[in-house]
mmCIF file of C-alpha atoms and ligand atoms in Angstrom:
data_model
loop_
_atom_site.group_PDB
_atom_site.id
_atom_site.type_symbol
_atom_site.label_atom_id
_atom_site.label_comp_id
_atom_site.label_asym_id
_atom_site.label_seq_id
_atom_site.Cartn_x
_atom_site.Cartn_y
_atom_site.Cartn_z
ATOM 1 C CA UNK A 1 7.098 37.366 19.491
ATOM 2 C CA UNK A 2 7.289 36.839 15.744
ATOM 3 C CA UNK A 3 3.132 36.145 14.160
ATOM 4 C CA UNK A 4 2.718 32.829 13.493
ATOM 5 C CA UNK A 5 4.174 31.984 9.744
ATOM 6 C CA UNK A 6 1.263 31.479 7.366
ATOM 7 C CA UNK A 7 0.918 30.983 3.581
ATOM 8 C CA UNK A 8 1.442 34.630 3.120
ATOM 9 C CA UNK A 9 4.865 34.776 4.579
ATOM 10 C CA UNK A 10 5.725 31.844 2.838
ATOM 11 C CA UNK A 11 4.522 32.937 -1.030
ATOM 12 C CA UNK A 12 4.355 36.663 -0.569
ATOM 13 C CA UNK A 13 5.627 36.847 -3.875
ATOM 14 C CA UNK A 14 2.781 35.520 -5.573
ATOM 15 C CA UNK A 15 -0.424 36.932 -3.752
ATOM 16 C CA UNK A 16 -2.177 40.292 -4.112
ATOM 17 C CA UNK A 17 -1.092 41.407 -0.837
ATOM 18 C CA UNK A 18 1.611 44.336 -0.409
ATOM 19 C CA UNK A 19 4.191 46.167 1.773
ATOM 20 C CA UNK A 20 0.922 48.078 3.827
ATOM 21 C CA UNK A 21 -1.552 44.849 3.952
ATOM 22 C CA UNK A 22 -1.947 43.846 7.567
ATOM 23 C CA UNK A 23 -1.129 40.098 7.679
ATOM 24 C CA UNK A 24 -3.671 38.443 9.579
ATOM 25 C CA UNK A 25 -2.334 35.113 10.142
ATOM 26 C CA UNK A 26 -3.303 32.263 12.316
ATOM 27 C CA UNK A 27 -0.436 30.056 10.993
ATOM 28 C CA UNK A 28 -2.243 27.806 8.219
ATOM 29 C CA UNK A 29 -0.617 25.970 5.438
ATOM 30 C CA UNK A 30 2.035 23.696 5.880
ATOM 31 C CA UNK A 31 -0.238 20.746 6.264
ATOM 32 C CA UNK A 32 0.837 17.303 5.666
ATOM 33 C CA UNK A 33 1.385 15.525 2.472
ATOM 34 C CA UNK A 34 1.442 12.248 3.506
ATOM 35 C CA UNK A 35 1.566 8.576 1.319
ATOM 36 C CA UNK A 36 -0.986 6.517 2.073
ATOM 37 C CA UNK A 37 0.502 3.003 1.339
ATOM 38 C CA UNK A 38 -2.838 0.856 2.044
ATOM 39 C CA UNK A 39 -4.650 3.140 -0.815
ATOM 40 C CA UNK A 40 -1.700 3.350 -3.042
ATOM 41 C CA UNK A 41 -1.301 -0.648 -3.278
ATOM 42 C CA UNK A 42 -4.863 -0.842 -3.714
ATOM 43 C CA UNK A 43 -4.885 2.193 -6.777
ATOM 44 C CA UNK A 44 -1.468 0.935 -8.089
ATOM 45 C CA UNK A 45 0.274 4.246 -8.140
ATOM 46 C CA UNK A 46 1.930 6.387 -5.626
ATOM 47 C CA UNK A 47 -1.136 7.781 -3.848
ATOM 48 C CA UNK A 48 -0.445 10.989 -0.957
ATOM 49 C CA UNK A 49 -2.724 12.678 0.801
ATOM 50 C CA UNK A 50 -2.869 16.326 1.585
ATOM 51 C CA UNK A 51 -4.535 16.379 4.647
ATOM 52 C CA UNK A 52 -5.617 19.731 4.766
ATOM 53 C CA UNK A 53 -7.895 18.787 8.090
ATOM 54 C CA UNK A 54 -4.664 20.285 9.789
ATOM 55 C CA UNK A 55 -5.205 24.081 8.987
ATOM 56 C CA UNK A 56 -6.081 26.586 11.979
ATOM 57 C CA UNK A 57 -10.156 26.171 11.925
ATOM 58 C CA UNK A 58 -9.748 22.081 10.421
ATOM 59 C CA UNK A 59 -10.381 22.829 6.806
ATOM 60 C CA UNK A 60 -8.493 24.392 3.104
ATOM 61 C CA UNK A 61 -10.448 27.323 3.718
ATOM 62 C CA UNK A 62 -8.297 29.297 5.638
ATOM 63 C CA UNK A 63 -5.405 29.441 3.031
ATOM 64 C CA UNK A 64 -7.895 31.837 0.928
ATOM 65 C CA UNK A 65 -9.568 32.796 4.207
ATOM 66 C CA UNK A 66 -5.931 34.649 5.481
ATOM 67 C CA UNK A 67 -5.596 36.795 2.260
ATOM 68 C CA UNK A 68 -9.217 37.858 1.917
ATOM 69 C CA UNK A 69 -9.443 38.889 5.806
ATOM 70 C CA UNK A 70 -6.059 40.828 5.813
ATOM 71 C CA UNK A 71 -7.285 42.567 2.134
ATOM 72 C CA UNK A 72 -10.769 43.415 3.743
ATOM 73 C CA UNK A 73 -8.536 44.941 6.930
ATOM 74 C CA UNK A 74 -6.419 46.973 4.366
ATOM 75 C CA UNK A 75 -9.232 48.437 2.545
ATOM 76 C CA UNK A 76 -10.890 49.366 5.499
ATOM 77 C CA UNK A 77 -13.833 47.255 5.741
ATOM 78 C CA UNK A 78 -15.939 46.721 9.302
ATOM 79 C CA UNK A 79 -18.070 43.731 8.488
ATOM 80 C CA UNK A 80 -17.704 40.503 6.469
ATOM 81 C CA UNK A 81 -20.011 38.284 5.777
ATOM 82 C CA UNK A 82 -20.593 34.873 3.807
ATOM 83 C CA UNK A 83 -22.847 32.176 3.112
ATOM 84 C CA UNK A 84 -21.608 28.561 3.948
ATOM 85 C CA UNK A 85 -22.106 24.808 4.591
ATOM 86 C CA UNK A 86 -20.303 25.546 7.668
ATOM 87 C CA UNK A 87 -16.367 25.668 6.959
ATOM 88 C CA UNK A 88 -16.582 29.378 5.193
ATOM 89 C CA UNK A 89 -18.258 30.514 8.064
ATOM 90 C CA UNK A 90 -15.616 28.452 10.965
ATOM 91 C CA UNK A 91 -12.974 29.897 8.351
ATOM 92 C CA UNK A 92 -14.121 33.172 8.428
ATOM 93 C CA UNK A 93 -15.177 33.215 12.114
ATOM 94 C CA UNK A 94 -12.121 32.795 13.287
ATOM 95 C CA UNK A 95 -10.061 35.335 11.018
ATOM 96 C CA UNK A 96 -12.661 37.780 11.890
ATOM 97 C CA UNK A 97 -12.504 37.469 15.560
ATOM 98 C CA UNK A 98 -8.279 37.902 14.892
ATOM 99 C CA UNK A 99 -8.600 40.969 12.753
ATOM 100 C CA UNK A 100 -11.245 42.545 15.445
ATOM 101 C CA UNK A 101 -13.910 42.311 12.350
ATOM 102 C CA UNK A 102 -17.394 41.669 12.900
ATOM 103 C CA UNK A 103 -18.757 38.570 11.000
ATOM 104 C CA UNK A 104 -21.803 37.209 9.499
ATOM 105 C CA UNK A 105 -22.256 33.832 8.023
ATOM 106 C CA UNK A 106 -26.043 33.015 6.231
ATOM 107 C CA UNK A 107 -26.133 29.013 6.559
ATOM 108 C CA UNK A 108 -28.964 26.397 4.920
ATOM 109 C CA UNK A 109 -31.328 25.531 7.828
ATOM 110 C CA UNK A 110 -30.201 21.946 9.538
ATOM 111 C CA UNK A 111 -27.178 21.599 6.546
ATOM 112 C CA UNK A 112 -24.548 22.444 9.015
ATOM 113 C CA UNK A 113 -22.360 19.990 10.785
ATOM 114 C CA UNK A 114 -21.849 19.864 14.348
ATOM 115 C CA UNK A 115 -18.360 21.361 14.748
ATOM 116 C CA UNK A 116 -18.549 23.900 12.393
ATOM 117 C CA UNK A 117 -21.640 25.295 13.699
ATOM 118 C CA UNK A 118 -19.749 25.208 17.013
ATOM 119 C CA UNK A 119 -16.559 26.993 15.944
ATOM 120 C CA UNK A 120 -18.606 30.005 14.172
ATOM 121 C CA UNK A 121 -20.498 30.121 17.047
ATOM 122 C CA UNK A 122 -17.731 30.184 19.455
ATOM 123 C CA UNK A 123 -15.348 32.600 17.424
ATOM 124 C CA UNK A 124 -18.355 35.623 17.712
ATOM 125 C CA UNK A 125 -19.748 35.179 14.141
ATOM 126 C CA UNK A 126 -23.709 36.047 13.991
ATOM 127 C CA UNK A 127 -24.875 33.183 12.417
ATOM 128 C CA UNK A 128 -28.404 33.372 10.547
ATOM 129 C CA UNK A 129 -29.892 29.931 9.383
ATOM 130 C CA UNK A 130 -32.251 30.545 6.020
ATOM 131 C CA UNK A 131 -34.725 28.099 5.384
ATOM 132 C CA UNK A 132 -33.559 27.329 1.822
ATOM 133 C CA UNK A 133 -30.170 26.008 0.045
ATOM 134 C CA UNK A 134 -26.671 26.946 -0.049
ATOM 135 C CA UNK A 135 -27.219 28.287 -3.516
ATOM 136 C CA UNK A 136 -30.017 30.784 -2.232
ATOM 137 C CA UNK A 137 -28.108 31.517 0.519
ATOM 138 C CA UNK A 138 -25.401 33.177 -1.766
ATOM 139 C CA UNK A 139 -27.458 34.289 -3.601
ATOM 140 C CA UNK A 140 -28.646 36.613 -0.765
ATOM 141 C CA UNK A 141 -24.988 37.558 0.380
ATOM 142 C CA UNK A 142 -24.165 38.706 -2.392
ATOM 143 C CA UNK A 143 -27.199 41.329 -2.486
ATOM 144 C CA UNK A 144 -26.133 42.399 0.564
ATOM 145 C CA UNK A 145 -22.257 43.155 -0.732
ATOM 146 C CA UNK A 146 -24.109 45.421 -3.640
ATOM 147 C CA UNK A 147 -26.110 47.298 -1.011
ATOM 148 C CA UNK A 148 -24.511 47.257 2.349
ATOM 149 C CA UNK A 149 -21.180 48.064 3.320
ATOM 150 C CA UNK A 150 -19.987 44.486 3.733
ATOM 151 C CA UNK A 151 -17.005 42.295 2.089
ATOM 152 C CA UNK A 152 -18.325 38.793 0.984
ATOM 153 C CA UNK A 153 -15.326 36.118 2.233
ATOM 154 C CA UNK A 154 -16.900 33.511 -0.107
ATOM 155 C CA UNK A 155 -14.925 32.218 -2.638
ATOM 156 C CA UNK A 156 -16.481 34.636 -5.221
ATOM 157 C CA UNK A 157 -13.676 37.108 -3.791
ATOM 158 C CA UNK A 158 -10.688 36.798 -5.764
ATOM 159 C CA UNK A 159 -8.587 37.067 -2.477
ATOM 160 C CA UNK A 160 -10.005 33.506 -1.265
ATOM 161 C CA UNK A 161 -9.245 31.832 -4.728
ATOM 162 C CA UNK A 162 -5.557 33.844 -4.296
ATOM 163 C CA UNK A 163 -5.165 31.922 -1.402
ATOM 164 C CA UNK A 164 -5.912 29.010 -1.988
ATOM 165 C CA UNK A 165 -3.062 28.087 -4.555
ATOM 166 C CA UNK A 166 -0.937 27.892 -1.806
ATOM 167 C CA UNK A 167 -2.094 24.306 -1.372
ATOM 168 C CA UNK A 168 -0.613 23.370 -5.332
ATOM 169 C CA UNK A 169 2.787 25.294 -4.466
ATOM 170 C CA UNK A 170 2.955 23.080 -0.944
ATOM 171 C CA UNK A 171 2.461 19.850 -2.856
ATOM 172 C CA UNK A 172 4.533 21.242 -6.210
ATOM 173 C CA UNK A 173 7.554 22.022 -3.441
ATOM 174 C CA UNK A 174 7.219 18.890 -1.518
ATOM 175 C CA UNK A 175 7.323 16.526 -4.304
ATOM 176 C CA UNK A 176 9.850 18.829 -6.432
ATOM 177 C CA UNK A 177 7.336 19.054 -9.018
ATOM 178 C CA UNK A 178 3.369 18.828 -9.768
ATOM 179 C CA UNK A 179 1.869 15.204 -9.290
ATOM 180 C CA UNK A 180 0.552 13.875 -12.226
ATOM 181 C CA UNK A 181 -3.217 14.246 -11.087
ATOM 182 C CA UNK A 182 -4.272 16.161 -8.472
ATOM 183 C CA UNK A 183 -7.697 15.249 -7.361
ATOM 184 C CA UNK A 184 -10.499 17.260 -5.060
ATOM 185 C CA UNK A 185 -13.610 17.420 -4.105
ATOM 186 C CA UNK A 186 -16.143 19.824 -6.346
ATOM 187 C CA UNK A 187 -18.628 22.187 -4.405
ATOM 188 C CA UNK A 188 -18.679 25.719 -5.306
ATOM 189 C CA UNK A 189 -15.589 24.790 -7.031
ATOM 190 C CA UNK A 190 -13.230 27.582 -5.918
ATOM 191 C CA UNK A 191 -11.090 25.408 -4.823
ATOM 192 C CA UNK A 192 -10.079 23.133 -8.062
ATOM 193 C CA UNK A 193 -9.880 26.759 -9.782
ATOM 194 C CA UNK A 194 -7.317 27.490 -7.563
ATOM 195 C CA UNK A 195 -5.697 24.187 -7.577
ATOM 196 C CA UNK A 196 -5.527 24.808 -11.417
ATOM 197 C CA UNK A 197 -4.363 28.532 -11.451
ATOM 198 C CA UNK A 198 -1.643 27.620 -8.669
ATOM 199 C CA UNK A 199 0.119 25.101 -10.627
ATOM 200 C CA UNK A 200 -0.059 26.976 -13.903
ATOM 201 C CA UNK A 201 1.777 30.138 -12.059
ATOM 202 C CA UNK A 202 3.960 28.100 -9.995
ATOM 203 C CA UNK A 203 4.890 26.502 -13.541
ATOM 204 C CA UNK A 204 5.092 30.116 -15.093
ATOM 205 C CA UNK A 205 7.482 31.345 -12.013
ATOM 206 C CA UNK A 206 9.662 28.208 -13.182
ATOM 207 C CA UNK A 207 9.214 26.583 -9.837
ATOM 208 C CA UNK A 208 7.363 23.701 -11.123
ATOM 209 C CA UNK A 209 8.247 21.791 -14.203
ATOM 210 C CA UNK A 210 4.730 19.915 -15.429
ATOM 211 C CA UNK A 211 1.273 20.378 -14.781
ATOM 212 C CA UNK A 212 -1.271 17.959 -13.126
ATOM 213 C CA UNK A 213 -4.149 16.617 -14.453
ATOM 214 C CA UNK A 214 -6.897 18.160 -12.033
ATOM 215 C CA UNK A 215 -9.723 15.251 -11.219
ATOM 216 C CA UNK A 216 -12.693 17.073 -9.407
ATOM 217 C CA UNK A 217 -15.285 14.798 -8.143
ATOM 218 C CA UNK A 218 -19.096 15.540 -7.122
ATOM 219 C CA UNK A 219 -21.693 13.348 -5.254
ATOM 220 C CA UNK A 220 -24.447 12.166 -7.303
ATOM 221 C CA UNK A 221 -27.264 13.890 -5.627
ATOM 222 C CA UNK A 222 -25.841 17.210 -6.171
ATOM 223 C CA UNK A 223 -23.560 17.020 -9.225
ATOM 224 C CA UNK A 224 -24.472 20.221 -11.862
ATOM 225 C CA UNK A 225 -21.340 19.922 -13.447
ATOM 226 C CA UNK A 226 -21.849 16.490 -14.717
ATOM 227 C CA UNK A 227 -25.172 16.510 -15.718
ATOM 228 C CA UNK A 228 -24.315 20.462 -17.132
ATOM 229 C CA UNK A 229 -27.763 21.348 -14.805
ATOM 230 C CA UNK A 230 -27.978 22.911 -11.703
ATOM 231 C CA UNK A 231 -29.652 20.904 -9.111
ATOM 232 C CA UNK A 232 -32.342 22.690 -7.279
ATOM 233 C CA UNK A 233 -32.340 20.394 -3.944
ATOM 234 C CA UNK A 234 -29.249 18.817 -3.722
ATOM 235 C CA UNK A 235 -28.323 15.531 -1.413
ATOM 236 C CA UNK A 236 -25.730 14.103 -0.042
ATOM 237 C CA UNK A 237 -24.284 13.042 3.105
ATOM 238 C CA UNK A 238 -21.071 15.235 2.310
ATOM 239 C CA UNK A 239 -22.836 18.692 3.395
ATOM 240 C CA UNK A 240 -19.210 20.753 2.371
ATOM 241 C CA UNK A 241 -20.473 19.991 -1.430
ATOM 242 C CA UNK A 242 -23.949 19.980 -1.154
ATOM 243 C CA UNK A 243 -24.456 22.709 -3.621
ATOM 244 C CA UNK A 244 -26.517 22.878 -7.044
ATOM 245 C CA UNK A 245 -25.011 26.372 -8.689
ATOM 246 C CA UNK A 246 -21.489 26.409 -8.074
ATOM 247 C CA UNK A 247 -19.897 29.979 -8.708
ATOM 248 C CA UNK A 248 -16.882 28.818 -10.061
ATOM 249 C CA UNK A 249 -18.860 26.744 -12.885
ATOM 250 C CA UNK A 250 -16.555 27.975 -15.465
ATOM 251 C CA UNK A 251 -13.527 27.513 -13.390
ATOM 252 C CA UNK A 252 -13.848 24.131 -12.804
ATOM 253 C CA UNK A 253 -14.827 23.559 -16.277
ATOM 254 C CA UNK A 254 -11.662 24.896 -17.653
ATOM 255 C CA UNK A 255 -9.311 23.348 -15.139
ATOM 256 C CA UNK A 256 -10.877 19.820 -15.761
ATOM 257 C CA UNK A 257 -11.064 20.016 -19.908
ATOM 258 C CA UNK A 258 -6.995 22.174 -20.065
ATOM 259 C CA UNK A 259 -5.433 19.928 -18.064
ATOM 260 C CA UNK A 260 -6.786 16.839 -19.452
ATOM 261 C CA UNK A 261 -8.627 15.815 -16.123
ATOM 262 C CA UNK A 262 -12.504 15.364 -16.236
ATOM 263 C CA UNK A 263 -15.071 15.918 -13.261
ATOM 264 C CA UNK A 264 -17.176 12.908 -12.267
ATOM 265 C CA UNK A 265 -19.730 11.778 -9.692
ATOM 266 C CA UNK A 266 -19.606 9.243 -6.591
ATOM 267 C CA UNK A 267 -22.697 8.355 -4.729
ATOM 268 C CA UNK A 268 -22.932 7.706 -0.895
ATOM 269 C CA UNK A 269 -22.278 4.476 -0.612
ATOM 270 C CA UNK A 270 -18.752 5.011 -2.220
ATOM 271 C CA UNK A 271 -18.350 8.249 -0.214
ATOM 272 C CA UNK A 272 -18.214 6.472 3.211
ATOM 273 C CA UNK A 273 -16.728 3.360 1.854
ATOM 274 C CA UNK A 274 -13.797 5.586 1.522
ATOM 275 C CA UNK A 275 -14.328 7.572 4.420
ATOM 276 C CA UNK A 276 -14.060 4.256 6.756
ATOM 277 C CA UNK A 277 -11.203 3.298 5.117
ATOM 278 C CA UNK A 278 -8.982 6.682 5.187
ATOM 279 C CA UNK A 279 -9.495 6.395 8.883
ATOM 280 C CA UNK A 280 -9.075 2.444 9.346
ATOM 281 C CA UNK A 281 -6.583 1.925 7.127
ATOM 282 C CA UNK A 282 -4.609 4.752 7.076
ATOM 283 C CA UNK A 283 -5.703 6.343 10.239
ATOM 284 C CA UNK A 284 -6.397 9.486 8.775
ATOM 285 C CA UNK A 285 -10.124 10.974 9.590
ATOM 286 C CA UNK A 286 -11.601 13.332 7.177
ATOM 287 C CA UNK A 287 -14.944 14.813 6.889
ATOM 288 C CA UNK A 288 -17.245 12.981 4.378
ATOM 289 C CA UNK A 289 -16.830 15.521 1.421
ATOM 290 C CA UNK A 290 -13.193 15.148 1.859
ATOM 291 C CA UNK A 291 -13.342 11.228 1.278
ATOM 292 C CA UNK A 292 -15.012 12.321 -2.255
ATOM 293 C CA UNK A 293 -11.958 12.263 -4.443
ATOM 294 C CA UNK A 294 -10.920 8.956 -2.498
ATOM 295 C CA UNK A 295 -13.932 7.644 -3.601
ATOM 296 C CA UNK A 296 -13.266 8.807 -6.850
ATOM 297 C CA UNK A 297 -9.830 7.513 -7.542
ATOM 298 C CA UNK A 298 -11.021 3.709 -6.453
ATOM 299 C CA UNK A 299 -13.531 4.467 -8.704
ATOM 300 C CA UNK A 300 -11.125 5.549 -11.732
ATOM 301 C CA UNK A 301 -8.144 4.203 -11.156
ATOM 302 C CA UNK A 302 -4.388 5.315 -11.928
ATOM 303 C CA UNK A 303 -1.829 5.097 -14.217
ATOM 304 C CA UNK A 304 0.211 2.611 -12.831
ATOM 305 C CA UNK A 305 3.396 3.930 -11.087
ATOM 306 C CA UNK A 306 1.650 7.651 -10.946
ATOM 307 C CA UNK A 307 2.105 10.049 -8.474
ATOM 308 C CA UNK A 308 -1.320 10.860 -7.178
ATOM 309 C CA UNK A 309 -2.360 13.548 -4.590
ATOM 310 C CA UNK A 310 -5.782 13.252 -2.863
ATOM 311 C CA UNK A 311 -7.077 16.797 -0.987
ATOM 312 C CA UNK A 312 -8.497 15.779 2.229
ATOM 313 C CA UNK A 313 -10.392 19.028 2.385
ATOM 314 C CA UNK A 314 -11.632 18.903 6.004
ATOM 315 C CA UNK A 315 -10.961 17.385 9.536
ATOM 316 C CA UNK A 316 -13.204 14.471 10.016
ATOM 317 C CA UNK A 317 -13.818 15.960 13.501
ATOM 318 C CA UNK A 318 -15.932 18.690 11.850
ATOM 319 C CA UNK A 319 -19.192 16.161 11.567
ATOM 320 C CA UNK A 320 -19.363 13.699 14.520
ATOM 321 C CA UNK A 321 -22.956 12.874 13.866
ATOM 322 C CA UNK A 322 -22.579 11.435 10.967
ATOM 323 C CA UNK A 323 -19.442 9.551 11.891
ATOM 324 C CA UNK A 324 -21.146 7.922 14.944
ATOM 325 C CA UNK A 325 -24.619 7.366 12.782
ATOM 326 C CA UNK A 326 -22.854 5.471 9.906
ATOM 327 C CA UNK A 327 -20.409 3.758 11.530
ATOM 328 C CA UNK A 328 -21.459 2.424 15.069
ATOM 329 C CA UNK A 329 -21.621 3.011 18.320
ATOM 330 C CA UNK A 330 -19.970 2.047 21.460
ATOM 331 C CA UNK A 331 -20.630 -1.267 24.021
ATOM 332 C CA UNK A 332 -21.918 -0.720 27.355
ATOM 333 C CA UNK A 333 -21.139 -3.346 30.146
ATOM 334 C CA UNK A 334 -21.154 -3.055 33.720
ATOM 335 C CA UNK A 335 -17.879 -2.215 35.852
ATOM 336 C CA UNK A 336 -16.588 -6.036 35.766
ATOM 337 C CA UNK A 337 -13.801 -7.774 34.848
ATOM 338 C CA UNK A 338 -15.871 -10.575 33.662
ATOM 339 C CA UNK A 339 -18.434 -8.958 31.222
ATOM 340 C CA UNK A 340 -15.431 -6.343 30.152
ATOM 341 C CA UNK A 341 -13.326 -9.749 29.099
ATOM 342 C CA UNK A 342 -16.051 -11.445 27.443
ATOM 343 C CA UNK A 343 -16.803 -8.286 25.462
ATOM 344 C CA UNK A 344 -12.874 -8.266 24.548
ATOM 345 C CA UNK A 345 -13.098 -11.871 23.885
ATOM 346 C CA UNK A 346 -10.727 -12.399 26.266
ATOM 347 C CA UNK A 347 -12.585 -15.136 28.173
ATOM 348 C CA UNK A 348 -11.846 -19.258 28.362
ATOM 349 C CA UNK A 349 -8.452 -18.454 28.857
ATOM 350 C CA UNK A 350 -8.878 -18.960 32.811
ATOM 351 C CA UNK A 351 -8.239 -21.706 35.232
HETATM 352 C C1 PLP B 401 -15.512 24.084 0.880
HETATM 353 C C2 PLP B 401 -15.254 22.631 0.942
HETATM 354 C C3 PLP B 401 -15.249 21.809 -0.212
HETATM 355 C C4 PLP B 401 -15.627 22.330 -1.557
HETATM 356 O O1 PLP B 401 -14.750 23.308 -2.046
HETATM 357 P P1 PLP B 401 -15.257 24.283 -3.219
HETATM 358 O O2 PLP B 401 -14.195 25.287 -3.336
HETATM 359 O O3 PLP B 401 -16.556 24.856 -2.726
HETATM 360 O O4 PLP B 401 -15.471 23.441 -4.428
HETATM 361 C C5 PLP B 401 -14.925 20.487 -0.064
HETATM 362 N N1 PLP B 401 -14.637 19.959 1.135
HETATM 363 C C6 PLP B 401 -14.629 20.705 2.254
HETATM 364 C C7 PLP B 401 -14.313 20.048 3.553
HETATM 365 C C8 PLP B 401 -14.937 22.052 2.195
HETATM 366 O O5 PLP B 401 -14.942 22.782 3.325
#
C-alpha cells in the first residue's frame, strides 16, 4: 500500500528533507480552502477560510510536525520532546507514536484543552504539567535539548517552521496566486514566519506571482508584540496563543512590517463573537484561537473586492469546555410528545 500522501510528497522540492530521510507521514495538508459567503458579504471582499482543523491530529501543526519528526528519525534521535498549549504536544504525540519515538510534552498546569490533553495522552506521549506558563515551560525544554539527548519539536526547530509553508503554497496553488492578505492568529508566532517565508519562496520558485500582506492578530491579555513587552501572565480564553515571549518575535515582526501587514489585538468578547458565528453562519467550528484573525478582520476591515484568506488554525473540537460554557447548554424534558413539542414550539397546532 502506497503511505498516505502528505505535504512532503507534495513539495519535496522545497523542504530540507532528502533522498535517505524517512518520510513519516500521516497524510496532512490538503485541507480545505473554503469561501465563506456570510463573512465575506459582511467584510466586503472575497473572504476563504483555510480550515486547517482538518489535518491528522485537528490542527496546522502537523505540516511542520511531519518534517521535524522524519528529520529527528534521520539523524538518529530516540526522544523528542516539547513544551505546548496542547496542539504541539497532540502534533507531536501522534508523529512520535508513527515513527516508534518516545515523546515528551512539558504543558502549563490547567492551560490545556480537553481534546488535546486527550490525544497526547492517548498517542503514548509522557505528559508533565509545570506549575508555571507556556513561556517557562520552553524555557525549560530547551535546557533539556542543550543537556540531554533530546530533539525539541517546538517551533524553535527550523524543520517545524519548514513545514509549515506548505499551508501558503496550498492557498498560493488553489487560488493561482497569493491572496492579497493572509491573516493568522499570533502565539509563538512560528506560524506567520512561515506563512511569510512560504510565499516569498513560492514567489522566488516563480510559482506565485505577488505577495500577501500577512495580518497576525493577538488577544489583548497576552499580546507582547503590540505593546513591544512580554507579558508575564498572560489571559485569554484562546489557550493556543496564550503566550507572553513568543520565539519567533523577530519573525513575526518582519513578516508584518515587509509585507505591509501590521499585528493587532482582539479581546474576548470579539474572539467568541467570531467563534459563534464561523460555526452558525458558516458551519465551520474552530477552536477559539483560531476565530482570532476572524475577529480581527471584522475588526479591520478589507479592501473592497479583496481576496482574503483567514487560517482557522485548529478544530473547534479540540476545547469542548469552553464551547459548552460560553455558548449554552442543552434542554432536558421528559420522554413525551407533549413537553418535547412545546419545547420545539410545535404546540397549538392540534385539534
Ligand atoms: C499553535 C497554534 C497557534 C499559534 O501559532 P504560533 O505559531 O505559535 O504563532 C494558533 N492557533 C492554534 C490552534 C494553534 O495550535
Amino acid at each position: 500500500m502506497r503511505p498516505p500522501r502528505g505535504v512532503i510528497e507534495r513539495y519535496r522540492d522545497l523542504l530540507p528533507v532528502g533522498e535517505k530521510t524517512p518520510i513519516v507521514s500521516l497524510g496532512e495538508g490538503g485541507t480545505p480552502l473554503l469561501l465563506a459567503p456570510r463573512l465575506s458579504e459582511r467584510v466586503g471582499a472575497r473572504v476563504l477560510l483555510k480550515v486547517e482543523g482538518a489535518n491528522p491530529t485537528g490542527s496546522f501543526k502537523d505540516r511542520g510536525m511531519t518534517v521535524a519528526i522524519s528529520r529527528a528519525l534521520e539523524d538518529g534521535a530516540r526522544a523528542v520532546v516539547c513544551a505546548s498549549t496542547g496542539n504541539t504536544a497532540a502534533s507531536a504525540a501522534a508523529y512520535a507514536a508513527r515513527a516508534g519515538l518516545a515523546c515528551s510534552v512539558v504543558v502549563p498546569e490547567g492551560g490545556m484543552a480537553l481534546g488535546k490533553m486527550a490525544q497526547a495522552l492517548v498517542h503514548g506521549a509522557k505528559v508533565l504539567q509545570v506549575r508555571g506558563s507556556f513561556d517557562e515551560a520552553l524555557a525549560l525544554v530547551r535546557e533539556l535539548g542543550e543537556r540531554d539527548p533530546v530533539t525539541i519539536v517546538n517551533s524553535v526547530n527550523p524543520d517545524r517552521i519548514a513545514g509549515q509553508m506548505t499551508a501558503a503554497f496550498e492557498v498560493a496553488d488553489a487560488l493561482g496566486d497569493a491572496p492579497d492578505l493572509h491573516c493568522l492568529p499570533v502565539g509563538n508566532a512560528g506560524n506567520i514566519t512561515a506563512a511569510w517565508r512560504g510565499y516569498r519562496l513560492y514567489r522566488e520558485a516563480g510559482r506565485a506571482g505577488h505577495l500577501p500582506r500577512l495580518f497576525g492578530f493577538q488577544a489583548n491579555g497576552a499580546a507582547p508584540l503590540v505593546t513591544g513587552q512580554p507579558v508575564a501572565q498572560p489571559r485569554t480564553v484562546a489557550g493556543a496563543i496564550r503566550i507572553g515571549r513568543p520565539a519567533s518575535w523577530k519573525g513575526a515582526i518582519a513578516a508584518a512590517s515587509e509585507s505591509g501587514g501590521g499585528i493587532q489585538a482582539v479581546d474576548d468578547g470579539e474572539i467568541m463573537a467570531a467563534y459563534r458565528f464561523l460555526a452558525a453562519e458558516e458551519g465551520v467550528f474552530c477552536e477559539p484561537a483560531s476565530a482570532v484573525p476572524v475577529a480581527g478582520l471584522l475588526r479591520l476591515g478589507a479592501p473592497p473586492g479583496s481576496t482574503v484568506v483567514c487560517v482557522l488554525t485548529g478544530h473547534g473540537l479540540k476545547d469542548p469546555d469552553t464551547a459548552l460554557s460560553q455558548i449554552g447548554s442543552p434542554v432536558s424534558v421528559e420522554a413525551d410528545l407533549d413537553q418535547v413539542r412545546a419545547e420545539l414550539g410545535l404546540s397549538g397546532d392540534d385539534d
